[in-house]
Amino acid sequence: MPPEEFMKQQYITLRDEIRACKVRMFWILVLGSLVIPAAGFAASEFRSVFASASIPFVILVLMLAFIMEQNNIIRAGRYLKEHVEPHIDDVATWEQWLSSNHKLRDIDRYFFGSLLLVFLLFYSLGAGTAVESLATTWPEHYWYAAIGYGLGGVWFAIVLLRHWHSCTTTE
């Protein structure tokens, strides 16, 4: 395969990967925005201790999935910028244009941060509801769950801090 064709195929493949990541992110947003509050309401309304207890961990998984997809998009963009676009002559390329002005990436940071803030609020509310539900059902052992939810929150904060920069820039 000639090098030009190989570069073209890489570009097409990475563009498709970015598109697929955006679709998965959309469904993560739908799940996080609609299903989680509905599941929380249902768990509270039907007094389901197990459902209440599991919702915070489902939210953690959704937050990690969102970070993973955002990281995949940024990684594909970085690869395009560093390995594919340098071989394109006489044309301004997308990643090159985005990197020319940091304000063009501001909306990505704001959206990423806002969504994670909403998910963290859901997590906090879900964990509080779960601990309250568990305290009524198992008053002598509910603090195990509180420790578990606390550790889950701290663990997510560490993951977020480690990946914040890589999820909001291509540099």
GROMACS .gro file of C-alpha atoms in nm, residues 4-132:
model
  129
    4GLU     CA    1  -0.044   0.828   0.083
    5GLU     CA    2  -0.316   0.563   0.081
    6PHE     CA    3  -0.207   0.439   0.423
    7MET     CA    4  -0.229   0.793   0.567
    8LYS     CA    5  -0.572   0.838   0.409
    9GLN     CA    6  -0.693   0.511   0.561
   10GLN     CA    7  -0.556   0.612   0.902
   11TYR     CA    8  -0.740   0.943   0.879
   12ILE     CA    9  -1.068   0.775   0.781
   13THR     CA   10  -1.032   0.514   1.056
   14LEU     CA   11  -0.958   0.773   1.325
   15ARG     CA   12  -1.244   0.994   1.206
   16ASP     CA   13  -1.478   0.694   1.236
   17GLU     CA   14  -1.339   0.618   1.584
   18ILE     CA   15  -1.403   0.977   1.694
   19ARG     CA   16  -1.757   0.960   1.553
   20ALA     CA   17  -1.823   0.632   1.736
   21CYS     CA   18  -1.690   0.781   2.063
   22LYS     CA   19  -1.925   1.078   2.024
   23VAL     CA   20  -2.221   0.841   1.979
   24ARG     CA   21  -2.121   0.645   2.292
   25MET     CA   22  -2.081   0.971   2.485
   26PHE     CA   23  -2.433   1.072   2.379
   27TRP     CA   24  -2.575   0.749   2.521
   28ILE     CA   25  -2.376   0.792   2.841
   29LEU     CA   26  -2.531   1.139   2.871
   30VAL     CA   27  -2.879   0.999   2.812
   31LEU     CA   28  -2.826   0.727   3.073
   32GLY     CA   29  -2.679   0.971   3.322
   33SER     CA   30  -2.936   1.244   3.269
   34LEU     CA   31  -3.255   1.044   3.242
   35VAL     CA   32  -3.217   0.689   3.365
   36ILE     CA   33  -3.021   0.756   3.684
   37PRO     CA   34  -3.271   1.007   3.831
   38ALA     CA   35  -3.559   0.779   3.727
   39ALA     CA   36  -3.387   0.476   3.885
   40GLY     CA   37  -3.320   0.677   4.201
   41PHE     CA   38  -3.683   0.782   4.220
   42ALA     CA   39  -3.802   0.426   4.161
   43ALA     CA   40  -3.563   0.287   4.424
   44SER     CA   41  -3.684   0.544   4.675
   45GLU     CA   42  -4.051   0.503   4.589
   46PHE     CA   43  -4.044   0.122   4.605
   47ARG     CA   44  -3.806   0.116   4.903
   48SER     CA   45  -3.554  -0.105   4.725
   49VAL     CA   46  -3.240  -0.111   4.938
   50PHE     CA   47  -3.038  -0.301   4.677
   51ALA     CA   48  -3.131  -0.057   4.399
   52SER     CA   49  -3.046   0.241   4.619
   53ALA     CA   50  -2.717   0.085   4.718
   54SER     CA   51  -2.613   0.005   4.360
   55ILE     CA   52  -2.698   0.339   4.195
   56PRO     CA   53  -2.385   0.526   4.317
   57PHE     CA   54  -2.161   0.255   4.171
   58VAL     CA   55  -2.349   0.266   3.840
   59ILE     CA   56  -2.291   0.642   3.836
   60LEU     CA   57  -1.918   0.588   3.897
   61VAL     CA   58  -1.906   0.348   3.602
   62LEU     CA   59  -2.087   0.602   3.381
   63MET     CA   60  -1.846   0.878   3.485
   64LEU     CA   61  -1.547   0.655   3.407
   65ALA     CA   62  -1.699   0.557   3.073
   66PHE     CA   63  -1.742   0.925   2.989
   67ILE     CA   64  -1.381   1.001   3.081
   68MET     CA   65  -1.266   0.702   2.875
   69GLU     CA   66  -1.457   0.817   2.565
   70GLN     CA   67  -1.335   1.175   2.602
   71ASN     CA   68  -0.980   1.046   2.640
   72ASN     CA   69  -1.022   0.830   2.326
   73ILE     CA   70  -1.133   1.133   2.125
   74ILE     CA   71  -0.844   1.345   2.246
   75ARG     CA   72  -0.596   1.063   2.184
   76ALA     CA   73  -0.723   1.016   1.826
   77GLY     CA   74  -0.704   1.392   1.769
   78ARG     CA   75  -0.351   1.402   1.905
   79TYR     CA   76  -0.249   1.117   1.674
   80LEU     CA   77  -0.404   1.297   1.377
   81LYS     CA   78  -0.220   1.616   1.471
   82GLU     CA   79   0.118   1.453   1.525
   83HIS     CA   80   0.127   1.170   1.269
   84VAL     CA   81  -0.125   1.230   0.991
   85GLU     CA   82  -0.165   1.605   0.946
   86PRO     CA   83   0.211   1.678   0.912
   87HIS     CA   84   0.199   1.481   0.584
   88ILE     CA   85  -0.074   1.705   0.441
   89ASP     CA   86   0.071   1.999   0.253
   90ASP     CA   87  -0.078   2.338   0.159
   91VAL     CA   88  -0.397   2.295   0.361
   92ALA     CA   89  -0.490   2.414   0.709
   93THR     CA   90  -0.583   2.102   0.904
   94TRP     CA   91  -0.844   2.065   1.178
   95GLU     CA   92  -0.622   1.981   1.475
   96GLN     CA   93  -0.369   2.243   1.367
   97TRP     CA   94  -0.647   2.503   1.354
   98LEU     CA   95  -0.783   2.401   1.695
   99SER     CA   96  -0.436   2.422   1.848
  100SER     CA   97  -0.382   2.769   1.705
  101ASN     CA   98  -0.615   2.925   1.964
  102HIS     CA   99  -0.677   2.779   2.308
  103LYS     CA  100  -1.017   2.950   2.328
  104LEU     CA  101  -1.139   2.709   2.061
  105ARG     CA  102  -1.102   2.429   2.319
  106ASP     CA  103  -1.277   2.617   2.603
  107ILE     CA  104  -1.620   2.469   2.533
  108ASP     CA  105  -1.472   2.119   2.556
  109ARG     CA  106  -1.338   2.192   2.904
  110TYR     CA  107  -1.660   2.361   3.016
  111PHE     CA  108  -1.879   2.077   2.889
  112PHE     CA  109  -1.652   1.808   3.032
  113GLY     CA  110  -1.634   1.983   3.370
  114SER     CA  111  -2.007   2.059   3.383
  115LEU     CA  112  -2.109   1.706   3.301
  116LEU     CA  113  -1.876   1.559   3.561
  117LEU     CA  114  -2.003   1.808   3.818
  118VAL     CA  115  -2.361   1.695   3.751
  119PHE     CA  116  -2.254   1.329   3.773
  120LEU     CA  117  -2.071   1.400   4.100
  121LEU     CA  118  -2.385   1.563   4.239
  122PHE     CA  119  -2.585   1.257   4.132
  123TYR     CA  120  -2.322   1.037   4.296
  124SER     CA  121  -2.336   1.235   4.622
  125LEU     CA  122  -2.715   1.231   4.630
  126GLY     CA  123  -2.724   0.862   4.539
  127ALA     CA  124  -2.466   0.772   4.802
  128GLY     CA  125  -2.651   0.974   5.066
  129THR     CA  126  -2.981   0.809   4.978
  130ALA     CA  127  -2.818   0.466   4.976
  131VAL     CA  128  -2.657   0.516   5.317
  132GLU     CA  129  -2.986   0.643   5.458
   0.00000   0.00000   0.00000
